[in-house]
Tab-separated table of C-alpha atoms in Angstrom:
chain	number	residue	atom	x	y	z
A	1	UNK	CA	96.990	38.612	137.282
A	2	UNK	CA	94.469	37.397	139.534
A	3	UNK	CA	90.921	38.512	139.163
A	4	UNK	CA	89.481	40.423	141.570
A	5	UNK	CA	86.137	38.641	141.987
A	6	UNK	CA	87.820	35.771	142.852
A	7	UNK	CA	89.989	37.316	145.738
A	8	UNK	CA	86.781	38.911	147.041
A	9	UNK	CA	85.065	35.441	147.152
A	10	UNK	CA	87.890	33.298	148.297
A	11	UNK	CA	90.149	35.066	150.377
A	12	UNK	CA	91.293	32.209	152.592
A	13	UNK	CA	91.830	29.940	149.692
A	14	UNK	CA	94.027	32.798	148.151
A	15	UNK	CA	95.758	32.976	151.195
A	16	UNK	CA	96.618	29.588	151.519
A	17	UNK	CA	97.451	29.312	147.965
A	18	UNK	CA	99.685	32.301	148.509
A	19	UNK	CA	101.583	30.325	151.631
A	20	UNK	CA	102.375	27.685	149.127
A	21	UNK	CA	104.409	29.999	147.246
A	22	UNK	CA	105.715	31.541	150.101
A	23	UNK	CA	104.612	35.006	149.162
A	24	UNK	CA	106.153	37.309	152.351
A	25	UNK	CA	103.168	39.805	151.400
A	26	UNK	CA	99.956	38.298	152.645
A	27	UNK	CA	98.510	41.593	154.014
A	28	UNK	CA	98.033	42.700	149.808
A	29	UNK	CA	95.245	40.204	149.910
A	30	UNK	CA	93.280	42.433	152.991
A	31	UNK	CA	94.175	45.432	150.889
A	32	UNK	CA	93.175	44.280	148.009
A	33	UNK	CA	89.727	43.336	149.308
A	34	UNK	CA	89.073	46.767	151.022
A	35	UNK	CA	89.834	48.680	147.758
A	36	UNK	CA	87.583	46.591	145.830
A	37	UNK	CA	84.906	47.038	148.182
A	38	UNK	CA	86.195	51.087	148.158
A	39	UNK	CA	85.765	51.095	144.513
A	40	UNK	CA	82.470	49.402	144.130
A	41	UNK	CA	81.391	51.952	146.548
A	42	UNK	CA	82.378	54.963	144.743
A	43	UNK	CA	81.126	53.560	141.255
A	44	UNK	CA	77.941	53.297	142.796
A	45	UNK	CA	77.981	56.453	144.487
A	46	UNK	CA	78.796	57.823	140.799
A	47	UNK	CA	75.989	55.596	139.239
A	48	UNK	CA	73.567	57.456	141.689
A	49	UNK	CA	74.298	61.029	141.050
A	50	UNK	CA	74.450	60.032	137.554
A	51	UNK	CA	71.307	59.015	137.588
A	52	UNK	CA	69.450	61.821	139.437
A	53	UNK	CA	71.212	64.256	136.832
A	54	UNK	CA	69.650	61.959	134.000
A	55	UNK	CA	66.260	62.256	135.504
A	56	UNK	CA	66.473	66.045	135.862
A	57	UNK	CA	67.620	65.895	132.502
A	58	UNK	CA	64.301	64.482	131.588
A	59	UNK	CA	62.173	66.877	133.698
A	60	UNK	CA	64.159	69.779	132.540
A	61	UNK	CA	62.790	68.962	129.013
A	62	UNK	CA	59.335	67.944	129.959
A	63	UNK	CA	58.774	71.096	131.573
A	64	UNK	CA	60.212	73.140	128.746
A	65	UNK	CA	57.808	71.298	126.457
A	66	UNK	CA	54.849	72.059	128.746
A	67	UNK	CA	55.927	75.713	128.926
A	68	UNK	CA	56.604	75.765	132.666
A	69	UNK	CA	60.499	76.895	131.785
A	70	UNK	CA	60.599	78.886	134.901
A	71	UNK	CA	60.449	75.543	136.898
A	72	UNK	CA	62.521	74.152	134.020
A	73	UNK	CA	65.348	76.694	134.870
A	74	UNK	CA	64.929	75.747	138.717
A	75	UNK	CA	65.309	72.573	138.163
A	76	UNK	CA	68.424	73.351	135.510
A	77	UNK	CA	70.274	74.944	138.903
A	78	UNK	CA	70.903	71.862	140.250
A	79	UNK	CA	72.725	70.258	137.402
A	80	UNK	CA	76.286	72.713	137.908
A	81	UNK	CA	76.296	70.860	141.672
A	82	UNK	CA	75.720	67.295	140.255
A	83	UNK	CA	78.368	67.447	137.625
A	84	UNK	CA	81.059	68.848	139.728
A	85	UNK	CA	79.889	65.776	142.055
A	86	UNK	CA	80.323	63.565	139.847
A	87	UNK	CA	84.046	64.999	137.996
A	88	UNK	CA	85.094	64.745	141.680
A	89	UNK	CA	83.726	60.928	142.141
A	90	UNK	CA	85.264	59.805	139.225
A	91	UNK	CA	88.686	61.194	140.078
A	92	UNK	CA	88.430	59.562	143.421
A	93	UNK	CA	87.270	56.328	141.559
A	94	UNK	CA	90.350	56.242	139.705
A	95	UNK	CA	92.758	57.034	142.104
A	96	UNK	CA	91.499	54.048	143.762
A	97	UNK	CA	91.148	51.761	140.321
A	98	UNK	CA	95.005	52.972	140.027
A	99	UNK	CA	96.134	52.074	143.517
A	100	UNK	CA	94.034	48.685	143.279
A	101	UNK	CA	95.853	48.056	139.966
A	102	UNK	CA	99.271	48.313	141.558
A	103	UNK	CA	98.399	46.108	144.265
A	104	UNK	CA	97.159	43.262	142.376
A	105	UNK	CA	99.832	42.841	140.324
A	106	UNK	CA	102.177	42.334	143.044
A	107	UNK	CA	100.283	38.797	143.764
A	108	UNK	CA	102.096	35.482	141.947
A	109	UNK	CA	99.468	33.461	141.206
A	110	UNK	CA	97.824	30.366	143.022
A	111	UNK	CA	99.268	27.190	142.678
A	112	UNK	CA	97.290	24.435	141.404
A	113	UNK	CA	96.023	22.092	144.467
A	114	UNK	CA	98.947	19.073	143.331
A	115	UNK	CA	102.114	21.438	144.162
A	116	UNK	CA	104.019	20.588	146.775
A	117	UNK	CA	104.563	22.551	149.885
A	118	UNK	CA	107.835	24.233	150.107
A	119	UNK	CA	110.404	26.734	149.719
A	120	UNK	CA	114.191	25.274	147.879
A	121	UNK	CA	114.456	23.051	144.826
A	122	UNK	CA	115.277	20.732	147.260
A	123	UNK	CA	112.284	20.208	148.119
A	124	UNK	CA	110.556	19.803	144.113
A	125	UNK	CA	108.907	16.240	143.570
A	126	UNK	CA	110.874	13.954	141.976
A	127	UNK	CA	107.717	12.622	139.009
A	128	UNK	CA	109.801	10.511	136.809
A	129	UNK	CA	113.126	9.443	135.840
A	130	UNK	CA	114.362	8.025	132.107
A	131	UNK	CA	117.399	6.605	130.869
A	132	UNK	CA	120.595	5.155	132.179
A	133	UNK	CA	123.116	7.455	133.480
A	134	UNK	CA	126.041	6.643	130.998
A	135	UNK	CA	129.582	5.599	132.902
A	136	UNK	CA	132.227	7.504	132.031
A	137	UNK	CA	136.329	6.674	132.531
A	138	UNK	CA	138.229	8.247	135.360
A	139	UNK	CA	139.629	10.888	132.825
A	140	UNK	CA	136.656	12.012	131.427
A	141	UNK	CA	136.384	15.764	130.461
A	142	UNK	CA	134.017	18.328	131.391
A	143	UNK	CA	131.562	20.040	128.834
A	144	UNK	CA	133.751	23.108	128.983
A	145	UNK	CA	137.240	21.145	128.030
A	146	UNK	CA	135.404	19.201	125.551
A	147	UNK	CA	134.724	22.317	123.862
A	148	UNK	CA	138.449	23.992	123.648
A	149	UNK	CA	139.757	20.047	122.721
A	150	UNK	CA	137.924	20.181	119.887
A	151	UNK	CA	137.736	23.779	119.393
A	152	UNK	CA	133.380	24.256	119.309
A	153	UNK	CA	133.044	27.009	122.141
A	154	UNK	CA	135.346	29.899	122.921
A	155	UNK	CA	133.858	31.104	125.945
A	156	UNK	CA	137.012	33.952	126.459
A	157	UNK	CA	136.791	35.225	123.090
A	158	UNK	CA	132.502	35.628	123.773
A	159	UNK	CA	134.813	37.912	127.247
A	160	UNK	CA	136.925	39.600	124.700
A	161	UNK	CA	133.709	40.643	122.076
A	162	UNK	CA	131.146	40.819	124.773
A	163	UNK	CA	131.263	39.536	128.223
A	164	UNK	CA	131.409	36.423	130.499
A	165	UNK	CA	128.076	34.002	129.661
A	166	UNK	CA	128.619	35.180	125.991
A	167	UNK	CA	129.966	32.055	124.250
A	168	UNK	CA	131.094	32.126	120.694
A	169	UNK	CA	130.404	29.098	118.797
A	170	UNK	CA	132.660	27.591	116.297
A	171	UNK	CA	132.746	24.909	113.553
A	172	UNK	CA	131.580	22.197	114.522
A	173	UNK	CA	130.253	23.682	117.885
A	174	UNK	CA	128.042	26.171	115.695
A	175	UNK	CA	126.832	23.671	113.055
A	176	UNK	CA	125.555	21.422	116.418
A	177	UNK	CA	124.068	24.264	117.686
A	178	UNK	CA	121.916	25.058	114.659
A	179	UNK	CA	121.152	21.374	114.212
A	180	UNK	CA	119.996	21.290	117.244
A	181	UNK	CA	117.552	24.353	116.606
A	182	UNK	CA	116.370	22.764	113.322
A	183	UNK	CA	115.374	19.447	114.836
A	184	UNK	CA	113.507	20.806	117.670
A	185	UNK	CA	111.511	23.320	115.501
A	186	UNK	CA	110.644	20.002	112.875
A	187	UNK	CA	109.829	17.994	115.902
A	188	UNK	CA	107.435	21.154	117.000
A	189	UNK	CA	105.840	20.768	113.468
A	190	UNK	CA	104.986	17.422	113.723
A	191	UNK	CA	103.841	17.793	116.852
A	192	UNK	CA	101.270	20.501	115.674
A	193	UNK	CA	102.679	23.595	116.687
A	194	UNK	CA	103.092	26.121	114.066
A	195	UNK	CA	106.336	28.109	113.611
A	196	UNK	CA	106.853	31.802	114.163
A	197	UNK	CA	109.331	34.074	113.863
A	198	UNK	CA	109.679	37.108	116.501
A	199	UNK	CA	111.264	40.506	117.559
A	200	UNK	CA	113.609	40.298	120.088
A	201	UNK	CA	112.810	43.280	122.039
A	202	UNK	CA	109.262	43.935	123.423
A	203	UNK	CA	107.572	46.700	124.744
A	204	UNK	CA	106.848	46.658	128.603
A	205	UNK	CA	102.954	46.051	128.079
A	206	UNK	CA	104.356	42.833	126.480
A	207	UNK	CA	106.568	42.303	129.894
A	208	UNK	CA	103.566	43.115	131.951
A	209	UNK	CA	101.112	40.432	129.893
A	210	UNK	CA	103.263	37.616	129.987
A	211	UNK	CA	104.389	38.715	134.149
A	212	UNK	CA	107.877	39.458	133.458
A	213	UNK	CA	107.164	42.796	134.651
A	214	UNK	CA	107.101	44.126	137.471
A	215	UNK	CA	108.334	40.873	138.563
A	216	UNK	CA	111.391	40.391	136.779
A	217	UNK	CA	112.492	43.296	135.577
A	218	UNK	CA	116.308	43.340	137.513
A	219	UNK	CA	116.836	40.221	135.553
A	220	UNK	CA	116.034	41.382	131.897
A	221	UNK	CA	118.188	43.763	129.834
A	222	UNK	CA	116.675	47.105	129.243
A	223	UNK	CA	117.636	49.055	126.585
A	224	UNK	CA	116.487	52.719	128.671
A	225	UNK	CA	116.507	55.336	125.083
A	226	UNK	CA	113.358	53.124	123.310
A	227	UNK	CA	112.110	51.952	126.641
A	228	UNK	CA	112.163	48.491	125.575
A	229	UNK	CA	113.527	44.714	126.701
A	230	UNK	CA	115.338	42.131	125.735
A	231	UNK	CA	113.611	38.751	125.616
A	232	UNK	CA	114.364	36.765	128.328
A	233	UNK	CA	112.079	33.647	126.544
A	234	UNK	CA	110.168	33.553	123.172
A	235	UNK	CA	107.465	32.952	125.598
A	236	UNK	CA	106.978	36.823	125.965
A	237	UNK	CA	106.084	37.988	122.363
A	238	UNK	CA	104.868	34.429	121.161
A	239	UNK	CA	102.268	34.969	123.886
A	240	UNK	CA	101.699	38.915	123.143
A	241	UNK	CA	100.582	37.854	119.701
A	242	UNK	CA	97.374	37.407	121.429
A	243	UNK	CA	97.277	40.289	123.658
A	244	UNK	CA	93.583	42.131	123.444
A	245	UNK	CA	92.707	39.460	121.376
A	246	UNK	CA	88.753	37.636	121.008
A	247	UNK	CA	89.193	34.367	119.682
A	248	UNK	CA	86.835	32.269	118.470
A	249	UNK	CA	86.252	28.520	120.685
A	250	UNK	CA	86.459	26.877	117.656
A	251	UNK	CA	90.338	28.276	117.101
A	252	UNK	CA	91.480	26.587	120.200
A	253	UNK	CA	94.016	25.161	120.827
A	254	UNK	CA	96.364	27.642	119.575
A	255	UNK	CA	99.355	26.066	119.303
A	256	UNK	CA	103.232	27.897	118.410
A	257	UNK	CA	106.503	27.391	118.654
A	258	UNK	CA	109.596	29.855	118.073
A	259	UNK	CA	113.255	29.766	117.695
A	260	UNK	CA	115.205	32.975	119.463
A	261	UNK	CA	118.184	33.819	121.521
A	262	UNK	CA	117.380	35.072	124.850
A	263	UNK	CA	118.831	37.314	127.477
A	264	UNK	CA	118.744	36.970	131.019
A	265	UNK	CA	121.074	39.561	133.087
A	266	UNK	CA	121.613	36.231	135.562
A	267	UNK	CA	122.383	39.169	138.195
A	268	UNK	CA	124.079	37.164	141.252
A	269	UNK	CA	124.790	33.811	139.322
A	270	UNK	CA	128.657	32.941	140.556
A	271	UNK	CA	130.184	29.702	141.789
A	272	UNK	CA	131.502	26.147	140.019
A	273	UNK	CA	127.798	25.668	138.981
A	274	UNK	CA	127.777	28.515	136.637
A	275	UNK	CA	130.476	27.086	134.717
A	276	UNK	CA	130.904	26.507	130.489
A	277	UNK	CA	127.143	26.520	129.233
A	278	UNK	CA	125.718	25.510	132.334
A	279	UNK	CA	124.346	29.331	133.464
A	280	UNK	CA	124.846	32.289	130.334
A	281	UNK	CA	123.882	35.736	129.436
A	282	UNK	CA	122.589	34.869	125.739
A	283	UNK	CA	121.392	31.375	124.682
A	284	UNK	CA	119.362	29.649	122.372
A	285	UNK	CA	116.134	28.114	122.768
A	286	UNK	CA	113.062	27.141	120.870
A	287	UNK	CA	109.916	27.759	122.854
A	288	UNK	CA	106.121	26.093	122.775
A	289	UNK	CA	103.533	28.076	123.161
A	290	UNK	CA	99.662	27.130	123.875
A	291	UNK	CA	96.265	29.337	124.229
A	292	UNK	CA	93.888	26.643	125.328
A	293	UNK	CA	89.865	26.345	126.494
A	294	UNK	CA	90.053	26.066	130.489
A	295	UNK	CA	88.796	22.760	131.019
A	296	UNK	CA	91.613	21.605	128.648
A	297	UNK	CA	94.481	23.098	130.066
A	298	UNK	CA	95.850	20.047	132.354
A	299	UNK	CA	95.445	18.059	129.587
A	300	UNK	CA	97.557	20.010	127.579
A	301	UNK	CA	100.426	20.495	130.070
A	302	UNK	CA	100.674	16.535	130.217
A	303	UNK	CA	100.783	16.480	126.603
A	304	UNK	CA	103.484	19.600	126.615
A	305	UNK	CA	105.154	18.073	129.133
A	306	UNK	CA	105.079	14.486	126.981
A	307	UNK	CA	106.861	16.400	124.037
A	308	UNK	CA	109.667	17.369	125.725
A	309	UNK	CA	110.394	14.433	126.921
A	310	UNK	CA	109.978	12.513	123.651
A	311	UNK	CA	113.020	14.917	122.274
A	312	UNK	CA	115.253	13.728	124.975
A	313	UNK	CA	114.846	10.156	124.441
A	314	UNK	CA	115.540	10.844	120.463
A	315	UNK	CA	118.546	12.321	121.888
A	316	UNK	CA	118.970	9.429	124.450
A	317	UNK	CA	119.501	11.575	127.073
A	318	UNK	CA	118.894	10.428	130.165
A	319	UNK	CA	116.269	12.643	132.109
A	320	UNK	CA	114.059	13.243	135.360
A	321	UNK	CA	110.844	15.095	135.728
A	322	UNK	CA	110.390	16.983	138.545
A	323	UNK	CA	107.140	19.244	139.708
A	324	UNK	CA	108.150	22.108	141.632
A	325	UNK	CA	107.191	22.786	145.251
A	326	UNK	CA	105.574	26.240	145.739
A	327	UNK	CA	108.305	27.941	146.505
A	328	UNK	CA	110.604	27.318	144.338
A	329	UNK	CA	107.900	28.186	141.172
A	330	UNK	CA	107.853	31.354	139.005
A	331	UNK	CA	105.882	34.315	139.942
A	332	UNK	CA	102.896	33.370	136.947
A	333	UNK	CA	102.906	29.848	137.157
A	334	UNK	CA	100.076	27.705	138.704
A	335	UNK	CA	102.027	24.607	138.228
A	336	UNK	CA	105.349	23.783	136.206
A	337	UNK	CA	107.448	20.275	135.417
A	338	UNK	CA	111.033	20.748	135.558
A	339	UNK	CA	113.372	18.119	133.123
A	340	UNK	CA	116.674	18.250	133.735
A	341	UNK	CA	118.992	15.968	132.421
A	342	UNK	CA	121.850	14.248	133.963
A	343	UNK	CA	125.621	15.410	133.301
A	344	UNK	CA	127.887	12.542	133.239
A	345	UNK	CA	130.978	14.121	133.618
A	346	UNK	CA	129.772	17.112	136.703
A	347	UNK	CA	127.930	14.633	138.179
A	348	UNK	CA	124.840	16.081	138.766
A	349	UNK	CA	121.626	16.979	136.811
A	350	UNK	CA	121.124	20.125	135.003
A	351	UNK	CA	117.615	22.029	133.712
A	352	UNK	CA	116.710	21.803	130.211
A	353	UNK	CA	113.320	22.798	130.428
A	354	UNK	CA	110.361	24.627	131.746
A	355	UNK	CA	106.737	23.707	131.055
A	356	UNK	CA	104.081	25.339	133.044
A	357	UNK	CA	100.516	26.322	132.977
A	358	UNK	CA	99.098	29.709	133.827
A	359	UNK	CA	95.560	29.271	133.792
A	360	UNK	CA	93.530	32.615	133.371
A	361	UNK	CA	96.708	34.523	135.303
A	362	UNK	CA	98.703	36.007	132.092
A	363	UNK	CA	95.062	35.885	129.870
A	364	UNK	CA	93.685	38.576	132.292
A	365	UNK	CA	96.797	40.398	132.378
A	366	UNK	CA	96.489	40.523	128.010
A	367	UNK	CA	92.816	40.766	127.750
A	368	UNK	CA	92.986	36.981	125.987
A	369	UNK	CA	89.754	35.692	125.464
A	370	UNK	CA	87.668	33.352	123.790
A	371	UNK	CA	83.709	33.287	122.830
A	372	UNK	CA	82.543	29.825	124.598
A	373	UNK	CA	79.698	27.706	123.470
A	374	UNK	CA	77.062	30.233	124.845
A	375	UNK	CA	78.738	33.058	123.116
A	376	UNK	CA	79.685	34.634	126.081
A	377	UNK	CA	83.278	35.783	126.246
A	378	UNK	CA	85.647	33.810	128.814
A	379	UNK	CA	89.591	34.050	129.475
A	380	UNK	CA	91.246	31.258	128.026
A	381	UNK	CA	94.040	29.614	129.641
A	382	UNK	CA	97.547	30.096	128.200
A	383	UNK	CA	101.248	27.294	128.499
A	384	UNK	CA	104.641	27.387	127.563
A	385	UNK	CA	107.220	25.623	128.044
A	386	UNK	CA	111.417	25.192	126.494
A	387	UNK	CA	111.472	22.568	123.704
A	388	UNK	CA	114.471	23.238	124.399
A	389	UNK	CA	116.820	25.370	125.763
A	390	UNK	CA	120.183	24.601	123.936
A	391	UNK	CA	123.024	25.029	126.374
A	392	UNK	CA	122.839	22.524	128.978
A	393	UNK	CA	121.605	19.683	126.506
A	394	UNK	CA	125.056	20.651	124.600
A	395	UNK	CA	126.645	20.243	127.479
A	396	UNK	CA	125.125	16.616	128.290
A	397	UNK	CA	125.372	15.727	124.854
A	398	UNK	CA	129.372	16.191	124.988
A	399	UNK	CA	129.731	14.792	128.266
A	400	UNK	CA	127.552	11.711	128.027
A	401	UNK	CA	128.724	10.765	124.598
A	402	UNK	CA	132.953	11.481	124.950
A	403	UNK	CA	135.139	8.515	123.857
A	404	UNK	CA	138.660	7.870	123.676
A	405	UNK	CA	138.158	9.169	119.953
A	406	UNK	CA	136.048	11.652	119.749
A	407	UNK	CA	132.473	12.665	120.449
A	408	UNK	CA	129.346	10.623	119.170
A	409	UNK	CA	126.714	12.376	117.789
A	410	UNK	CA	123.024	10.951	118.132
A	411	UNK	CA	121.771	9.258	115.696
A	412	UNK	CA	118.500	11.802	115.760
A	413	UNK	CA	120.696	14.303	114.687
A	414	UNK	CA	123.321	13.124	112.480
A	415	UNK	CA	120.617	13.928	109.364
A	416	UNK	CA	120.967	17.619	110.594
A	417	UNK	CA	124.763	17.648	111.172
A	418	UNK	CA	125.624	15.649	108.090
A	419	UNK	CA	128.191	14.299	110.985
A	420	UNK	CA	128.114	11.769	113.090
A	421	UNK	CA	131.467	12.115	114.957
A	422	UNK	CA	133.454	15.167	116.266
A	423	UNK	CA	137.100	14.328	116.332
C-alpha cells in the first residue's frame, strides 16, 4: 500500500508512475489527496475542541479548589456541548479514515524508475539469455506425451479425481517431482535462506498484507464457511510471519524459503498454451522470501534474481531473463525479473519464475518494521521470488533431454532420484 504522505507530496510522480503500469484509475490519486487533506482537517478540528474541554477541565477544578464552585458549575455547562462535538467529529473522522482506506488500496504500486514503458509481455526487456537451445529430431514428443510414454503424469485421471489442471503424478513422474522439491529447498539452505513449513490456507488479513486481496481475489480459491483462501504462493504466509512485527536492524536480512502446493483458479486460461503442465490449478513450488533494510533491497533482488538462475544452469536449462514493462507487472510489485526457460519440443519459452521487489508497498500494508540505527522505527522493504515453480521446468526437463531411449536426467539431480535415466 502506498503511504499517504508520499501521495500528498508527489502527486505527479505517482501519477506518472501509475501510467507506467497502466492503471485506468488515475482520478483515485485526486481523491485520495482531498480525503487526506479532509481528514487532517477534522483531526484537527477534534484536537481543538479537545483541547478547550481539557482546559475547562482544569478551570473547573481550580475554581472548585478556590471555592468559587458556582463559576465552577458555569463553566461545567459547557462540557455536555463539547463532548457531543467531539463524539460527532470523531465519527465523521472515521467515516473518512474508512473511505480513504478503501481508496488507497485500490493503487498498484510505483514502479521502480528502470521498468519499461508498456502494456503486453511483448513488450518486457529481454536482460539476459543462457544456454544453448538443445536440437531435437523431427519426431520429438511434447512434455505431455512424454509423460503417458513413460507413464509419470496422468493428467485425465487428476479430471476423473478432481478436475482439469489437476495432474496426478506417478512413479517415476512423482519421485522427479519430489527430487526436484528437495534440491531446490538444499540449494535455498546453502544459499542462506532458512526453511519453513506453512498452512495452506490464510486468513484474508494475510491476503490483504501480501496484496492478493482485493486485487486478486477472482483468481484464488475461497473456501466461503471459514472465510479463508487457498495459497496461491508460499509468498503469502511466509511473508505474514512478519505481519505487525518490530524487528530489530540488526536481524536483517531475513531470509526464508518454503516448499507448498499452490492454487490458482486460472479463471479464463484456455487455448494450446495451457496444455500438459504448462498452465494448472495445483502445483508445486518452493518460494524465497526476503525482509530487507531499504537501502539494501536492489541489492538483494540482483542477488535473488542470481539464485535462480544458478539452479537452472545446475539443471542446464537453457534460460532468458526478462524485466517486465509496467504493464504487464503485478499489482504489488515495484520491479520483477521474469526467467523463463526455453521448451525444445513447443518451441517457445515458458515462465519458471518470479522475483520481484516491493519496497515499503506490502510492509505498510503488514505493519513490518524495523528499529534503524537512530532507533527510530522505519518500514523495511520485503522480496520474493519462485525458486522454483515445478511444472514448466518438468516440462523442459522432458523435452530438452528426450532420446531415442529414454529421458536423461541431470546430473544435479540424479543424487536425489537415485536415477539417472527414465526408460
Amino acid at each position: 500500500m502506498l503511504q499517504v504522505s508520499y501521495i500528498r507530496d508527489n502527486r505527479e510522480q505517482v501519477l506518472q508512475g501509475l501510467a507506467v503500469k497502466n492503471f485506468k484509475q488515475p482520478e483515485l490519486v485526486e481523491e485520495v489527496v482531498e480525503l487526506d487533506e479532509k481528514r487532517r482537517q477534522t483531526q484537527n478540528q477534534v484536537d481543538n475542541v479537545s483541547a478547550q474541554a481539557n482546559a475547562a477541565a482544569k478551570q473547573i477544578g481550580e475554581l472548585m479548589r478556590s471555592g468559587k464552585k458556582e463559576e465552577a458549575e458555569a463553566v461545567k455547562a459547557n462540557t455536555g456541548k463539547w463532548k457531543e462535538e467531539i463524539k460527532q467529529l470523531n465519527e465523521q473522522l472515521a467515516a473518512i479514515e474508512e473511505d480513504l482506506s478503501s481508496k488507497i488500496v485500490l493503487l498498484p504500486n510505483l514502479p521502480h524508475a528502470s521498468v519499461p514503458k508498456g502494456i503486453t509481455p511483448e513488450e518486457n526487456e529481454v536482460v539476459l539469455e543462457n544456454g544453448n537451445k538443445p536440437e531435437l529430431p523431427a519426431n520429438a514428443l511434447p512434455h505431455w506425451e512424454l509423460a503417458a510414454k513413460y507413464n509419470l503424469i496422468d493428467f485425465e485421471l487428476g479430471v476423473k479425481i478432481t478436475g482439469a489442471g489437476f495432474p496426478v503424478y506417478k512413479g517415476k513422474g512423482a519421485k522427479l517431482q519430489r527430487a526436484l522439491i528437495s534440491f531446490f529447498l538444499d540449494e535455498a539452505e546453502k544459499a542462506g535462506y532458512s526453511e519453513v513449513m506453512l498452512p495452506l490456507m490464510v486468513n484474508e488479513a494475510s491476503g490483504f498484507g501480501t496484496g492478493q486481496l482485493p486485487d486478486k481475489e477472482g483468481q484464488m480459491y475461497f473456501v466461503g464457511q471459514d472465510n479463508l483462501y487457498l495459497i496461491p504462493t508460499a509468498e503469502v504466509p511466509i511473508t505474514n510471519l512478519y505481519r505487525d512485527v518490530i524487528l530489530k536492524g540488526d536481524e536483517l536480512p531475513v531470509k526464508n524459503c518454503g516448499y507448498t502446493p499452490c492454487f490458482r483458479r486460472e479463471a479464463g486460461s484456455y487455448g494450446a498454451h495451457v496444455r500438459g503442465l504448462n498452465r494448472l490449478h495445483q502445483f508445486d513450488k518452493v518460494e524465497i522470501v526476503q525482509v530487507v533494510h531499504p537501502d539494501e533491497s536492489y541489492n538483494v533482488l540482483e542477488q535473488m534474481s542470481t539464485h535462480v538462475q544458478s539452479l537452472l544452469q545446475k539443471l542446464g536449462l537453457p534460460y532468458r531473463v526478462l524485466r517486465l514493462c509496467g504493464g504487464d507487472m503485478s499489482f504489488a510489485s515495484a520491479l520483477t525479473y521474469d526467467m523463463e526457460t526455453w521448451s525444445a519440443a513447443q518451441q517457445r519459452w515458458l515462465e519458471v519464475s518470479s522475483v520481484s521487489n516491493f519496497e515499503t508497498f506490502q510492509s505498510n500494508r503488514l505493519k513490518l518494521r524495523f528499529r534503524n540505527a537512530e532507533g527510530k522505527t522505519q518500514l523495511a522493504h520485503t522480496l520474493n521470488g519462485s525458486a522454483l515453480a515445478l511444472p514448466r521446468i518438468v516440462a523442459t526437463l522432458l523435452e530438452n533431454n528426450q532420446t531415442e531411449t529414454g529421458i536423461k536426467i541431470p546430473e544435479a539431480l540424479v543424487p536425489y532420484t537415485r536415477f539417472d535415466m527414465i526408460d
